[in-house]
Short mmCIF file of C-alpha atoms in Angstrom, two decimals:
data_model
loop_
_atom_site.label_atom_id
_atom_site.label_comp_id
_atom_site.label_asym_id
_atom_site.label_seq_id
_atom_site.Cartn_x
_atom_site.Cartn_y
_atom_site.Cartn_z
CA MET A 392 154.38 -15.81 33.61
CA MET A 393 151.24 -14.06 33.90
CA THR A 394 149.92 -12.82 37.13
CA GLY A 395 146.41 -11.75 38.01
CA PRO A 396 145.01 -8.53 39.28
CA SER A 397 146.43 -7.50 42.25
CA ARG A 398 144.35 -7.21 45.41
CA MET A 399 143.64 -4.31 47.55
CA SER A 400 145.23 -4.00 50.99
CA PRO A 401 142.89 -4.12 53.71
CA MET A 402 143.66 -0.71 55.18
CA THR A 403 143.41 0.91 51.46
CA ALA A 404 139.82 -0.35 51.38
CA LEU A 405 139.50 0.66 54.95
CA PHE A 406 140.04 4.07 53.58
CA LEU A 407 138.21 4.46 50.40
CA GLY A 408 135.19 3.07 52.24
CA LEU A 409 135.28 5.85 54.94
CA PHE A 410 136.13 8.60 52.48
CA GLY A 411 133.00 7.21 50.46
CA VAL A 412 130.82 7.19 53.53
CA GLY A 413 131.84 11.08 54.51
CA ALA A 414 131.35 12.19 50.63
CA VAL A 415 127.65 10.83 50.83
CA GLY A 416 127.16 12.20 54.14
CA ILE A 417 128.15 15.41 52.84
CA ALA A 418 126.08 15.44 49.78
CA SER A 419 123.44 14.07 52.11
CA GLY A 420 123.99 17.11 54.94
CA THR A 421 124.38 19.53 52.19
CA GLY A 422 120.60 18.54 50.67
CA VAL A 423 119.04 18.62 53.70
CA VAL A 424 120.49 22.08 54.57
CA LEU A 425 119.72 23.65 51.42
CA TYR A 426 115.97 22.00 51.87
CA GLY A 427 115.85 23.36 55.21
CA MET A 428 116.68 26.87 53.91
CA ARG A 429 114.40 26.78 51.25
CA ILE A 430 111.42 26.04 53.63
CA LEU A 431 112.43 28.56 56.26
CA ASN A 432 112.62 31.07 53.56
CA SER A 433 109.10 30.43 52.53
CA ASN A 434 107.80 30.70 56.04
CA ALA A 435 109.49 33.71 56.85
CA THR A 436 108.08 35.36 53.96
CA MET A 437 104.88 34.46 55.21
CA LEU A 438 105.50 35.59 58.55
CA VAL A 439 106.33 39.08 57.40
CA GLY A 440 103.42 39.29 55.12
CA LEU A 441 101.31 37.99 58.35
CA ALA A 442 102.83 41.17 60.25
CA ASP A 443 102.22 43.54 57.52
CA THR A 444 99.03 42.58 57.41
CA THR A 445 98.48 42.61 61.28
CA ILE A 446 100.12 46.01 61.66
CA ALA A 447 98.15 47.65 58.96
CA GLY A 448 94.80 45.98 60.59
CA LEU A 449 95.45 47.21 64.11
CA PRO A 450 94.20 50.43 64.04
CA ASP A 451 90.37 48.83 62.65
CA LEU A 452 90.79 46.40 65.17
CA ILE A 453 90.96 48.69 68.11
CA GLU A 454 88.04 50.86 66.75
CA LYS A 455 85.92 47.83 67.00
CA LEU A 456 86.90 46.75 70.32
CA PRO A 457 84.26 47.06 72.99
CA PRO A 458 84.81 50.27 75.05
CA ALA A 459 86.34 48.74 78.17
CA LEU A 460 89.07 47.20 76.20
CA ALA A 461 89.39 49.87 73.75
CA ASP A 462 90.19 52.44 76.89
CA LEU A 463 92.86 50.09 77.93
CA LEU A 464 94.73 50.68 74.83
CA ASP A 465 93.95 54.56 75.12
CA ASP A 466 97.12 56.18 76.68
CA ARG A 467 100.69 57.63 76.43
CA ARG A 468 103.46 57.60 77.85
CA ALA A 469 103.87 60.48 80.29
CA PRO A 470 107.19 60.97 82.01
CA GLU A 471 106.38 64.63 83.09
CA TYR A 472 103.53 63.46 84.78
CA VAL A 473 105.57 62.31 87.33
CA GLU A 474 105.14 65.65 89.15
CA ASN A 475 101.48 64.85 90.02
CA LEU A 476 102.73 61.60 92.08
CA ASP A 477 103.63 61.40 95.78
CA VAL A 478 105.62 57.86 96.28
CA LYS A 479 106.91 57.09 99.57
CA VAL A 480 108.14 54.14 100.77
CA VAL A 481 108.99 52.67 104.19
CA PHE A 482 110.28 49.94 106.01
CA LEU A 483 108.38 48.01 108.91
CA THR A 484 110.09 45.90 111.28
CA ASP A 485 108.20 42.80 112.88
CA GLU A 486 109.23 43.06 116.41
CA LYS A 487 108.49 39.30 116.65
CA SER A 488 109.92 37.62 113.35
CA GLY A 489 112.70 40.65 112.91
CA ARG A 490 111.79 40.81 109.30
CA VAL A 491 111.66 44.26 107.34
CA ARG A 492 108.50 44.61 105.34
CA PRO A 493 108.64 47.62 102.49
CA VAL A 494 105.29 49.11 102.30
CA MET A 495 104.94 51.88 99.46
CA THR A 496 101.86 55.01 99.18
CA VAL A 497 101.53 56.61 96.06
CA THR A 498 98.98 59.51 95.71
CA ASN A 499 97.54 60.75 92.39
CA ASN A 500 97.26 64.67 92.85
CA GLY A 501 97.03 65.13 88.74
CA ALA A 502 93.77 65.34 86.67
CA SER A 503 94.51 61.96 84.59
CA VAL A 504 94.26 58.25 85.38
CA VAL A 505 97.57 56.62 85.66
CA THR A 506 97.04 53.37 83.33
CA MET A 507 100.44 52.06 83.97
CA LEU A 508 103.33 52.94 86.54
CA ALA A 509 106.48 50.77 87.25
CA ILE A 510 108.61 52.09 90.24
CA ARG A 511 112.16 50.66 90.92
CA VAL A 512 112.52 50.69 94.73
CA ALA A 513 116.07 50.25 96.51
CA ALA A 514 116.53 49.58 100.12
CA LEU A 515 119.50 51.56 101.70
CA ASN A 516 121.15 51.28 104.95
CA GLN A 517 122.00 54.33 107.26
CA ASP A 518 125.20 54.75 105.13
CA ASP A 519 122.86 55.21 101.71
CA VAL A 520 124.62 51.91 100.56
CA PRO A 521 121.79 49.86 98.16
CA LEU A 522 121.16 46.27 100.31
CA GLN A 523 118.42 45.20 97.84
CA GLU A 524 116.66 46.53 94.65
CA TRP A 525 113.74 45.55 92.63
CA THR A 526 110.76 46.63 90.59
CA GLU A 527 107.09 46.86 91.41
CA LEU A 528 104.01 47.18 89.30
CA VAL A 529 102.05 49.62 91.22
CA ALA A 530 99.47 50.81 88.58
CA THR A 531 98.30 48.49 85.64
CA PRO A 532 95.46 49.08 82.95
CA ILE A 533 92.92 46.64 84.32
CA ALA A 534 92.55 45.14 88.14
CA LEU A 535 92.65 41.44 88.11
CA ASP A 536 94.85 39.76 90.97
CA ASP A 537 97.05 40.88 93.26
CA GLU A 538 99.94 41.55 90.55
CA LEU A 539 97.27 43.54 88.05
CA ARG A 540 96.34 46.29 90.92
CA GLY A 541 94.31 47.99 88.15
CA PRO A 542 94.83 51.75 87.18
CA ILE A 543 94.87 54.77 89.75
CA PHE A 544 92.26 57.77 89.36
CA PRO A 545 92.88 61.25 89.92
CA GLY A 546 92.73 62.28 93.67
CA ASN A 547 93.31 58.63 94.87
CA THR A 548 95.56 57.12 97.10
CA ARG A 549 97.12 53.21 96.61
CA HIS A 550 98.76 51.77 99.71
CA VAL A 551 101.03 48.53 98.52
CA VAL A 552 102.43 45.87 100.91
CA LEU A 553 105.38 44.81 98.56
CA ARG A 554 106.35 41.17 98.55
CA ARG A 555 109.62 41.40 97.34
CA GLY A 556 112.29 43.36 99.57
CA ARG A 557 111.56 41.51 102.54
CA MET A 558 114.94 41.24 104.66
CA SER A 559 115.62 39.88 108.18
CA VAL A 560 117.66 42.29 110.19
CA SER A 561 119.56 41.94 113.47
CA GLY A 562 119.71 44.43 115.86
CA ASP A 563 118.25 48.17 115.39
CA ALA A 564 119.37 48.37 111.78
CA SER A 565 117.16 51.10 109.49
CA PHE A 566 116.50 51.42 106.13
CA THR A 567 115.25 53.95 103.96
CA GLY A 568 113.56 53.56 100.73
CA ALA A 569 114.66 55.14 97.17
CA VAL A 570 112.17 55.19 94.42
CA GLU A 571 112.55 55.75 90.83
CA VAL A 572 109.77 55.94 88.12
CA SER A 573 110.50 53.47 85.64
CA GLU A 574 107.29 53.66 83.27
CA LEU A 575 104.83 55.81 83.36
CA ARG A 576 101.39 55.95 81.28
CA ILE A 577 98.31 57.81 81.73
CA GLY A 578 94.96 57.67 79.96
CA LEU A 579 94.05 60.08 76.88
CA SER A 580 90.55 60.18 77.15
CA GLU A 581 90.50 62.24 80.12
CA GLU A 582 92.92 64.63 78.49
CA GLN A 583 90.74 65.14 75.32
CA SER A 584 87.31 65.56 77.22
#
């Protein structure tokens, strides 16, 4: 007696179908990843070339800038110049609201223009324990808004009401301010003349 071909069980068909779909998915995913890596490689090469060209042409670009903009880039980091700065922070208490407001005074006693000055401020309690700390930009290359205060010229004093560091206090709590200069840049044109 002759029997016909045996039929596949439904469970076998299910597993074969799942493995087939999985194999096609893996092959497709591999193709997409490889193509994506190829595109990324060509774009990365182009980006590196653009960066090289930009860096090589930067000195020429700076020379062609208008004098007002070129002076902004004509400075150097000068941590040794900090001895020419007098920086003080005091905390004033508003009697009505009971809030403490920090106020900073910076005097440039040197002969150079301070083009960038960032100061770390810490509010210390009576036991010299820091209660709050923040960084404040006191001088920037250009003056545009409240946050961009502009450079500090030789012999000038800058008074700054600090927005951050305001605290509510109770009783007769007093604070002292500790300051640390974290970034200091001075203009070069004054040094060379």
